[in-house]
mmCIF file of C-alpha atoms in Angstrom:
data_model
loop_
_atom_site.group_PDB
_atom_site.id
_atom_site.type_symbol
_atom_site.label_atom_id
_atom_site.label_comp_id
_atom_site.label_asym_id
_atom_site.label_seq_id
_atom_site.Cartn_x
_atom_site.Cartn_y
_atom_site.Cartn_z
ATOM 1 C CA MET X 9 -1.451 -33.713 12.155
ATOM 2 C CA LEU X 10 -4.107 -31.214 13.302
ATOM 3 C CA THR X 11 -4.847 -28.434 10.784
ATOM 4 C CA ASP X 12 -6.667 -25.268 11.701
ATOM 5 C CA VAL X 13 -9.257 -24.981 8.928
ATOM 6 C CA PHE X 14 -11.812 -22.307 8.064
ATOM 7 C CA PHE X 15 -14.916 -24.462 8.092
ATOM 8 C CA VAL X 16 -14.193 -25.638 11.687
ATOM 9 C CA ARG X 17 -13.318 -22.187 13.038
ATOM 10 C CA TYR X 18 -16.580 -20.702 11.667
ATOM 11 C CA GLU X 19 -18.816 -23.781 11.957
ATOM 12 C CA GLU X 20 -21.272 -21.970 14.230
ATOM 13 C CA THR X 21 -21.190 -18.662 12.343
ATOM 14 C CA PRO X 22 -23.486 -18.592 9.263
ATOM 15 C CA LEU X 23 -21.801 -16.684 6.412
ATOM 16 C CA PHE X 24 -23.330 -17.821 3.121
ATOM 17 C CA ARG X 25 -26.961 -18.107 2.001
ATOM 18 C CA SER X 26 -26.775 -18.460 -1.766
ATOM 19 C CA PHE X 27 -24.827 -20.375 -4.318
ATOM 20 C CA LEU X 28 -25.464 -18.538 -7.568
ATOM 21 C CA ARG X 29 -23.363 -17.369 -10.541
ATOM 22 C CA ARG X 30 -21.300 -14.900 -8.439
ATOM 23 C CA GLU X 31 -20.373 -17.554 -5.838
ATOM 24 C CA LYS X 32 -19.578 -20.162 -8.469
ATOM 25 C CA ARG X 33 -17.406 -17.701 -10.325
ATOM 26 C CA ALA X 34 -15.479 -16.778 -7.176
ATOM 27 C CA LEU X 35 -14.849 -20.403 -6.257
ATOM 28 C CA HIS X 36 -13.435 -21.096 -9.734
ATOM 29 C CA GLN X 37 -11.248 -17.968 -9.566
ATOM 30 C CA CYS X 38 -9.855 -18.892 -6.110
ATOM 31 C CA PHE X 39 -8.959 -22.363 -7.311
ATOM 32 C CA THR X 40 -7.054 -20.932 -10.289
ATOM 33 C CA VAL X 41 -4.939 -18.887 -7.839
ATOM 34 C CA LEU X 42 -3.623 -22.183 -6.399
ATOM 35 C CA GLU X 43 -3.257 -23.702 -9.850
ATOM 36 C CA GLU X 44 -0.998 -20.845 -10.866
ATOM 37 C CA PHE X 45 1.386 -21.899 -8.097
ATOM 38 C CA HIS X 46 1.399 -25.517 -9.201
ATOM 39 C CA PRO X 47 -0.476 -26.449 -12.448
ATOM 40 C CA TYR X 48 -1.289 -29.985 -13.480
ATOM 41 C CA TRP X 49 1.719 -30.221 -15.736
ATOM 42 C CA GLY X 50 5.070 -28.833 -14.546
ATOM 43 C CA GLU X 51 7.530 -27.421 -17.048
ATOM 44 C CA THR X 52 10.328 -29.606 -15.650
ATOM 45 C CA ASP X 53 10.528 -32.876 -13.697
ATOM 46 C CA ASP X 54 11.275 -30.971 -10.509
ATOM 47 C CA ALA X 55 8.303 -28.640 -11.105
ATOM 48 C CA GLN X 56 6.094 -31.673 -11.703
ATOM 49 C CA LYS X 57 7.257 -33.291 -8.450
ATOM 50 C CA ALA X 58 6.716 -30.034 -6.518
ATOM 51 C CA SER X 59 3.200 -29.795 -7.912
ATOM 52 C CA GLY X 60 2.409 -33.343 -6.894
ATOM 53 C CA LYS X 61 3.714 -32.738 -3.352
ATOM 54 C CA PHE X 62 1.745 -29.496 -3.006
ATOM 55 C CA TRP X 63 -1.585 -30.983 -3.971
ATOM 56 C CA GLU X 64 -0.950 -34.119 -1.973
ATOM 57 C CA GLU X 65 -0.317 -32.034 1.148
ATOM 58 C CA ILE X 66 -3.507 -30.034 0.596
ATOM 59 C CA HIS X 67 -5.460 -33.268 0.145
ATOM 60 C CA LYS X 68 -3.947 -34.926 3.207
ATOM 61 C CA ARG X 69 -4.656 -32.025 5.514
ATOM 62 C CA LEU X 70 -8.230 -31.258 4.341
ATOM 63 C CA ALA X 71 -9.372 -34.897 3.972
ATOM 64 C CA ASN X 72 -8.206 -35.557 7.540
ATOM 65 C CA GLU X 73 -10.177 -32.609 8.949
ATOM 66 C CA LEU X 74 -13.232 -33.688 6.921
ATOM 67 C CA GLY X 75 -12.920 -37.209 8.246
ATOM 68 C CA VAL X 76 -12.531 -38.935 4.867
ATOM 69 C CA ARG X 77 -9.748 -40.897 3.216
ATOM 70 C CA TRP X 78 -10.273 -39.399 -0.232
ATOM 71 C CA LEU X 79 -11.956 -36.146 -1.194
ATOM 72 C CA SER X 80 -13.167 -37.785 -4.427
ATOM 73 C CA ASP X 81 -12.548 -40.971 -6.412
ATOM 74 C CA ALA X 82 -8.809 -41.598 -6.407
ATOM 75 C CA TRP X 83 -8.844 -44.288 -9.088
ATOM 76 C CA TYR X 84 -10.121 -44.542 -12.627
ATOM 77 C CA GLU X 85 -10.492 -47.356 -15.098
ATOM 78 C CA THR X 86 -8.892 -47.282 -18.520
ATOM 79 C CA HIS X 87 -8.205 -49.662 -21.436
ATOM 80 C CA VAL X 88 -4.643 -50.284 -22.614
ATOM 81 C CA GLY X 89 -3.254 -52.368 -25.454
ATOM 82 C CA LEU X 90 -4.818 -53.379 -28.752
ATOM 83 C CA GLY X 91 -6.770 -56.347 -30.062
ATOM 84 C CA GLU X 92 -6.465 -59.483 -28.086
ATOM 85 C CA TYR X 93 -3.969 -57.729 -25.768
ATOM 86 C CA LYS X 94 -6.456 -55.041 -24.809
ATOM 87 C CA ARG X 95 -7.157 -55.053 -21.082
ATOM 88 C CA LYS X 96 -8.532 -52.907 -18.284
ATOM 89 C CA GLU X 97 -6.289 -51.159 -15.823
ATOM 90 C CA HIS X 98 -6.983 -49.075 -12.701
ATOM 91 C CA ARG X 99 -4.816 -46.051 -12.383
ATOM 92 C CA LYS X 100 -4.355 -43.421 -9.651
ATOM 93 C CA ARG X 101 -5.523 -39.903 -10.354
ATOM 94 C CA ALA X 102 -3.174 -36.996 -9.757
ATOM 95 C CA PHE X 103 -3.873 -35.243 -6.439
ATOM 96 C CA ILE X 104 -4.745 -31.979 -8.151
ATOM 97 C CA GLU X 105 -7.437 -33.893 -10.047
ATOM 98 C CA ILE X 106 -8.782 -35.497 -6.889
ATOM 99 C CA CYS X 107 -8.937 -32.106 -5.203
ATOM 100 C CA ARG X 108 -10.495 -30.375 -8.265
ATOM 101 C CA ASN X 109 -13.177 -33.055 -8.743
ATOM 102 C CA TRP X 110 -14.311 -32.678 -5.107
ATOM 103 C CA TYR X 111 -14.044 -28.889 -5.247
ATOM 104 C CA ASN X 112 -16.200 -28.661 -8.343
ATOM 105 C CA ASN X 113 -18.864 -31.186 -7.272
ATOM 106 C CA HIS X 114 -21.639 -28.673 -7.015
ATOM 107 C CA ALA X 115 -24.250 -31.367 -6.437
ATOM 108 C CA LEU X 116 -22.980 -31.651 -2.873
ATOM 109 C CA GLN X 117 -24.046 -28.118 -2.002
ATOM 110 C CA SER X 118 -27.761 -28.764 -2.018
ATOM 111 C CA ALA X 119 -27.933 -29.911 1.609
ATOM 112 C CA ASP X 120 -26.172 -26.939 3.185
ATOM 113 C CA ILE X 121 -24.900 -24.002 1.138
ATOM 114 C CA ASP X 122 -23.023 -22.477 4.061
ATOM 115 C CA GLU X 123 -21.178 -25.671 4.880
ATOM 116 C CA PHE X 124 -20.448 -26.375 1.209
ATOM 117 C CA LEU X 125 -18.807 -23.017 0.569
ATOM 118 C CA LYS X 126 -16.851 -23.041 3.860
ATOM 119 C CA GLU X 127 -15.421 -26.471 3.020
ATOM 120 C CA ARG X 128 -14.367 -25.433 -0.488
ATOM 121 C CA LEU X 129 -12.830 -22.216 0.805
ATOM 122 C CA SER X 130 -10.942 -24.321 3.404
ATOM 123 C CA LEU X 131 -9.095 -26.048 0.537
ATOM 124 C CA ILE X 132 -8.000 -22.646 -0.712
ATOM 125 C CA GLU X 133 -6.989 -21.544 2.745
ATOM 126 C CA VAL X 134 -4.875 -24.682 3.356
ATOM 127 C CA GLY X 135 -3.115 -24.223 -0.015
ATOM 128 C CA LEU X 136 -2.383 -20.569 0.655
ATOM 129 C CA ARG X 137 -1.063 -21.397 4.135
ATOM 130 C CA ILE X 138 1.365 -23.928 2.702
ATOM 131 C CA LYS X 139 2.630 -21.195 0.329
ATOM 132 C CA TYR X 140 2.656 -18.653 3.163
ATOM 133 C CA ASP X 141 4.857 -20.876 5.276
ATOM 134 C CA ARG X 142 7.278 -21.271 2.393
ATOM 135 C CA ALA X 143 7.259 -17.525 1.600
ATOM 136 C CA ASP X 144 7.794 -16.746 5.309
ATOM 137 C CA SER X 145 10.779 -19.019 5.449
ATOM 138 C CA CYS X 146 12.264 -17.330 2.344
ATOM 139 C CA ARG X 147 11.589 -13.909 3.841
ATOM 140 C CA LYS X 148 13.404 -14.882 7.080
ATOM 141 C CA SER X 149 16.381 -16.130 5.095
ATOM 142 C CA LEU X 150 16.544 -12.918 3.088
ATOM 143 C CA GLU X 151 16.365 -10.795 6.228
ATOM 144 C CA ALA X 152 19.161 -12.831 7.805
ATOM 145 C CA SER X 153 21.204 -12.644 4.581
ATOM 146 C CA ARG X 154 21.502 -16.434 4.518
ATOM 147 C CA PRO X 155 21.003 -17.297 0.791
ATOM 148 C CA SER X 156 24.044 -19.135 -0.500
ATOM 149 C CA SER X 157 24.124 -17.187 -3.811
ATOM 150 C CA SER X 158 22.476 -14.360 -5.675
ATOM 151 C CA LEU X 159 20.485 -16.914 -7.647
ATOM 152 C CA VAL X 160 19.097 -18.390 -4.488
ATOM 153 C CA ALA X 161 18.246 -14.942 -3.152
ATOM 154 C CA LYS X 162 16.492 -14.177 -6.416
ATOM 155 C CA ALA X 163 14.480 -17.416 -6.151
ATOM 156 C CA TYR X 164 13.533 -16.637 -2.546
ATOM 157 C CA LYS X 165 12.368 -13.151 -3.529
ATOM 158 C CA LYS X 166 10.307 -14.600 -6.367
ATOM 159 C CA THR X 167 8.627 -16.987 -3.987
ATOM 160 C CA VAL X 168 7.681 -14.109 -1.623
ATOM 161 C CA ASP X 169 6.443 -11.914 -4.460
ATOM 162 C CA GLU X 170 4.321 -14.675 -5.977
ATOM 163 C CA TYR X 171 2.718 -15.381 -2.650
ATOM 164 C CA GLU X 172 1.998 -11.689 -1.976
ATOM 165 C CA THR X 173 0.446 -11.333 -5.469
ATOM 166 C CA ALA X 174 -1.755 -14.371 -4.834
ATOM 167 C CA SER X 175 -2.792 -13.055 -1.408
ATOM 168 C CA ALA X 176 -3.843 -9.695 -2.892
ATOM 169 C CA GLU X 177 -5.809 -11.462 -5.684
ATOM 170 C CA ILE X 178 -7.725 -13.629 -3.205
ATOM 171 C CA ASN X 179 -8.842 -10.572 -1.259
ATOM 172 C CA GLU X 180 -9.895 -8.855 -4.477
ATOM 173 C CA ARG X 181 -11.905 -11.947 -5.499
ATOM 174 C CA PHE X 182 -13.557 -11.942 -2.073
ATOM 175 C CA ARG X 183 -14.526 -8.288 -2.467
ATOM 176 C CA SER X 184 -15.887 -8.846 -5.976
ATOM 177 C CA ALA X 185 -17.987 -11.763 -4.821
ATOM 178 C CA ARG X 186 -19.110 -9.876 -1.718
ATOM 179 C CA PHE X 187 -17.744 -12.593 0.519
ATOM 180 C CA PRO X 188 -17.497 -11.184 4.054
ATOM 181 C CA LEU X 189 -13.895 -12.395 4.347
ATOM 182 C CA ASN X 190 -10.349 -11.160 4.363
ATOM 183 C CA TYR X 191 -7.218 -13.284 3.891
ATOM 184 C CA HIS X 192 -3.986 -12.528 5.724
ATOM 185 C CA ASN X 193 -0.913 -14.484 6.811
ATOM 186 C CA GLY X 194 -2.400 -17.941 6.206
ATOM 187 C CA PHE X 195 -5.951 -17.498 7.485
ATOM 188 C CA PHE X 196 -9.405 -16.412 6.321
ATOM 189 C CA GLN X 197 -11.307 -14.236 8.790
ATOM 190 C CA ILE X 198 -14.507 -12.266 8.766
ATOM 191 C CA GLU X 199 -13.899 -8.746 7.367
ATOM 192 C CA ALA X 200 -14.970 -5.667 9.228
ATOM 193 C CA ASP X 201 -16.556 -2.709 7.372
ATOM 194 C CA LEU X 202 -14.659 -1.528 4.302
ATOM 195 C CA LEU X 203 -13.244 1.661 5.877
ATOM 196 C CA VAL X 204 -11.871 -0.206 8.882
ATOM 197 C CA SER X 205 -10.530 -2.891 6.629
ATOM 198 C CA ASN X 206 -8.695 -0.456 4.273
ATOM 199 C CA GLU X 207 -7.401 1.959 6.856
ATOM 200 C CA ILE X 208 -6.670 -0.292 9.808
ATOM 201 C CA GLU X 209 -6.825 -4.054 9.264
ATOM 202 C CA GLN X 210 -5.015 -4.477 5.947
ATOM 203 C CA PRO X 211 -2.047 -2.227 6.902
ATOM 204 C CA PHE X 212 -1.957 -3.953 10.297
ATOM 205 C CA TRP X 213 -1.758 -7.500 8.915
ATOM 206 C CA SER X 214 0.899 -6.406 6.442
ATOM 207 C CA LEU X 215 3.042 -4.952 9.155
ATOM 208 C CA VAL X 216 2.845 -7.906 11.553
ATOM 209 C CA SER X 217 3.667 -10.420 8.850
ATOM 210 C CA GLU X 218 7.328 -9.794 9.584
ATOM 211 C CA PRO X 219 8.860 -12.605 11.739
ATOM 212 C CA VAL X 220 9.677 -10.335 14.735
ATOM 213 C CA TRP X 221 5.926 -9.659 15.257
ATOM 214 C CA GLN X 222 4.857 -13.323 15.142
ATOM 215 C CA ASN X 223 3.331 -13.354 18.625
ATOM 216 C CA VAL X 224 1.461 -10.138 17.897
ATOM 217 C CA ASP X 225 0.056 -11.725 14.764
ATOM 218 C CA LEU X 226 -1.059 -14.896 16.571
ATOM 219 C CA ASP X 227 -2.772 -13.122 19.471
ATOM 220 C CA MET X 228 -4.630 -10.734 17.167
ATOM 221 C CA LYS X 229 -5.816 -13.628 14.979
ATOM 222 C CA GLU X 230 -7.186 -15.252 18.123
ATOM 223 C CA ALA X 231 -8.903 -11.981 19.097
ATOM 224 C CA VAL X 232 -10.573 -11.715 15.698
ATOM 225 C CA ASP X 233 -11.639 -15.388 15.680
ATOM 226 C CA GLN X 234 -13.150 -15.123 19.146
ATOM 227 C CA ARG X 235 -14.961 -11.907 18.221
ATOM 228 C CA ASP X 236 -16.424 -13.434 15.064
ATOM 229 C CA ASN X 237 -17.495 -16.600 16.838
ATOM 230 C CA GLY X 238 -18.864 -15.113 20.023
ATOM 231 C CA GLY X 239 -15.876 -16.207 22.134
ATOM 232 C CA LYS X 240 -15.247 -15.182 25.689
ATOM 233 C CA ASP X 241 -12.028 -13.095 25.593
ATOM 234 C CA PRO X 242 -11.455 -11.390 22.229
ATOM 235 C CA ALA X 243 -10.480 -7.997 23.709
ATOM 236 C CA LEU X 244 -8.110 -9.627 26.137
ATOM 237 C CA PHE X 245 -6.167 -11.238 23.236
ATOM 238 C CA ALA X 246 -6.096 -7.873 21.435
ATOM 239 C CA ALA X 247 -4.604 -6.337 24.517
ATOM 240 C CA LYS X 248 -2.008 -9.151 24.710
ATOM 241 C CA ALA X 249 -1.045 -8.399 21.126
ATOM 242 C CA LEU X 250 -0.582 -4.731 21.963
ATOM 243 C CA GLU X 251 1.454 -5.570 25.095
ATOM 244 C CA SER X 252 3.729 -7.840 23.068
ATOM 245 C CA THR X 253 4.324 -4.995 20.651
ATOM 246 C CA VAL X 254 5.332 -2.630 23.437
ATOM 247 C CA LYS X 255 7.657 -5.263 24.953
ATOM 248 C CA ILE X 256 9.330 -6.107 21.657
ATOM 249 C CA ILE X 257 10.012 -2.451 20.872
ATOM 250 C CA SER X 258 11.348 -1.897 24.396
ATOM 251 C CA ASP X 259 13.724 -4.835 23.851
ATOM 252 C CA LYS X 260 14.800 -3.672 20.406
ATOM 253 C CA LEU X 261 15.523 -0.170 21.667
ATOM 254 C CA GLY X 262 17.616 -1.581 24.490
ATOM 255 C CA VAL X 263 15.666 0.030 27.314
ATOM 256 C CA THR X 264 14.217 -3.141 28.912
ATOM 257 C CA HIS X 265 15.874 -3.437 32.360
ATOM 258 C CA GLY X 266 14.267 -6.650 33.659
ATOM 259 C CA GLY X 267 12.401 -5.151 36.572
ATOM 260 C CA GLU X 268 9.198 -4.411 34.666
ATOM 261 C CA LYS X 269 6.002 -5.562 36.371
ATOM 262 C CA GLY X 270 3.633 -5.109 33.459
ATOM 263 C CA ALA X 271 2.653 -3.148 30.396
ATOM 264 C CA HIS X 272 2.753 0.254 32.171
ATOM 265 C CA ASN X 273 6.466 -0.242 32.996
ATOM 266 C CA TYR X 274 7.292 -1.052 29.373
ATOM 267 C CA ILE X 275 5.366 2.046 28.268
ATOM 268 C CA ASP X 276 7.490 4.084 30.721
ATOM 269 C CA ASN X 277 10.591 2.629 29.024
ATOM 270 C CA LEU X 278 9.415 3.985 25.709
ATOM 271 C CA SER X 279 8.691 7.459 27.076
ATOM 272 C CA LYS X 280 12.122 8.084 28.598
ATOM 273 C CA LYS X 281 13.792 11.271 27.398
ATOM 274 C CA SER X 282 16.811 9.307 26.244
ATOM 275 C CA VAL X 283 14.618 7.281 23.876
ATOM 276 C CA VAL X 284 12.224 9.923 22.531
ATOM 277 C CA PHE X 285 9.756 7.350 21.294
ATOM 278 C CA LEU X 286 6.395 8.136 23.019
ATOM 279 C CA GLY X 287 5.148 11.588 23.808
ATOM 280 C CA ASP X 288 3.449 12.287 27.153
ATOM 281 C CA TRP X 289 -0.011 12.218 25.625
ATOM 282 C CA GLU X 290 0.711 8.942 23.835
ATOM 283 C CA LYS X 291 1.972 7.414 27.073
ATOM 284 C CA GLU X 292 -1.160 8.394 28.988
ATOM 285 C CA LEU X 293 -3.589 7.205 26.335
ATOM 286 C CA LEU X 294 -1.735 3.884 25.933
ATOM 287 C CA LYS X 295 -1.684 3.290 29.651
ATOM 288 C CA ALA X 296 -5.452 4.073 29.805
ATOM 289 C CA TYR X 297 -6.105 1.281 27.274
ATOM 290 C CA PHE X 298 -4.419 -1.281 29.489
ATOM 291 C CA THR X 299 -6.066 0.049 32.634
ATOM 292 C CA LYS X 300 -9.589 -0.009 31.174
ATOM 293 C CA VAL X 301 -9.351 -3.057 28.893
ATOM 294 C CA ARG X 302 -6.506 -5.398 29.809
ATOM 295 C CA ASN X 303 -6.609 -4.990 33.603
ATOM 296 C CA GLN X 304 -10.341 -5.288 33.986
ATOM 297 C CA LEU X 305 -10.603 -8.341 31.744
ATOM 298 C CA GLY X 306 -7.334 -9.967 32.778
ATOM 299 C CA HIS X 307 -7.909 -10.077 36.550
ATOM 300 C CA GLY X 308 -10.550 -11.852 38.661
ATOM 301 C CA PRO X 309 -13.321 -9.411 39.758
ATOM 302 C CA GLY X 310 -13.711 -10.962 43.195
ATOM 303 C CA SER X 311 -17.224 -10.156 44.474
ATOM 304 C CA GLU X 312 -17.727 -7.467 41.867
ATOM 305 C CA PRO X 313 -19.784 -8.148 38.693
ATOM 306 C CA MET X 314 -17.929 -9.976 35.997
ATOM 307 C CA PRO X 315 -16.718 -7.331 33.454
ATOM 308 C CA GLN X 316 -18.182 -7.864 30.013
ATOM 309 C CA LEU X 317 -17.894 -5.847 26.795
ATOM 310 C CA SER X 318 -20.705 -5.436 24.340
ATOM 311 C CA PRO X 319 -20.105 -6.518 20.699
ATOM 312 C CA ASP X 320 -19.506 -2.872 19.680
ATOM 313 C CA GLN X 321 -17.115 -2.338 22.588
ATOM 314 C CA THR X 322 -15.253 -5.521 21.682
ATOM 315 C CA SER X 323 -14.827 -4.349 18.082
ATOM 316 C CA TRP X 324 -13.622 -0.984 19.350
ATOM 317 C CA ALA X 325 -11.105 -2.686 21.637
ATOM 318 C CA ILE X 326 -9.699 -4.794 18.788
ATOM 319 C CA GLU X 327 -9.628 -1.922 16.251
ATOM 320 C CA ASN X 328 -8.042 0.367 18.804
ATOM 321 C CA ALA X 329 -5.348 -2.175 19.607
ATOM 322 C CA MET X 330 -4.682 -2.634 15.872
ATOM 323 C CA SER X 331 -4.352 1.145 15.465
ATOM 324 C CA TRP X 332 -1.947 1.433 18.353
ATOM 325 C CA ILE X 333 0.157 -1.472 17.084
ATOM 326 C CA LYS X 334 0.267 -0.021 13.553
ATOM 327 C CA LEU X 335 1.375 3.336 14.964
ATOM 328 C CA LEU X 336 4.004 1.840 17.234
ATOM 329 C CA ILE X 337 5.537 -0.375 14.505
ATOM 330 C CA LEU X 338 5.602 2.492 12.008
ATOM 331 C CA LYS X 339 7.278 4.809 14.579
ATOM 332 C CA PHE X 340 9.798 2.026 15.349
ATOM 333 C CA GLU X 341 10.576 1.445 11.670
ATOM 334 C CA THR X 342 10.995 5.179 11.143
ATOM 335 C CA GLN X 343 13.322 5.563 14.107
ATOM 336 C CA LYS X 344 15.311 2.513 13.044
ATOM 337 C CA ALA X 345 15.732 3.909 9.494
ATOM 338 C CA LYS X 346 17.097 7.186 10.916
ATOM 339 C CA ALA X 347 19.606 5.454 13.200
ATOM 340 C CA PRO X 348 23.235 5.818 12.044
#
């Protein structure tokens, strides 16, 4: 199974130059976040089995992407018995131990600090994504009111809360260690400046974590990845995320009629007097974004020069799309809450 891992996504983007006390401390702290989900010893047999499966899944996914069978020695030698019955036996290490031994093998970082840190952080990312998938499943069940009992609903909520607490802690550890990263919805990505992160990106990722905005989340992740790695179409993916938001809200408000030709028509749906969702100035500004960003990048230029945004313009396009999406979702949630 192919796993999207941090060290592959950012292989060509240098991020780390030192491996000193601060970096070592952050690595240790990030690993303990995963250990708090599933420690070496579970309190019950079921907890112990869940822990084994969790660390086995992390190991399987990461080892495969690294191209190795085992991250570290999987077997150890021990003596059992007494006296003449004493003998050697080879026993299998627990998967958490195999992962930890590889993760903490600091001798391996001497060749390439950047690669070493990215690979270790990939283990954390894979573990958090496994927990994100589980929390997302629980969140969907709670929204659909599908838990079979109040105890199950309580367990689902606990799973979501534990994941969100771990997610917040990882981001705090990154800030303390001055890692240029932000974690959201299963992925590590390069963080923008602190103001943009606090006011735009973090609220944005929180809002689109709900299942209904899944396509918005995926396209914006692609936009950020392409921006951070010098990809070709980051602003185009940001515009796609914004267009999906407009379409979803149009559908949810029941004003989609099926004859829409593009984003402008969906924006018109949201500015109808019967809906009272977008003001005239909002409509014009939103249409201008698609005209100047989406349309120019999304269509062949013919004999004209190929349109190309500078890095600063690309960041603006992504941040602007995030701001619009955040505004539209918040307006939609407010309007939904007021509905009888």
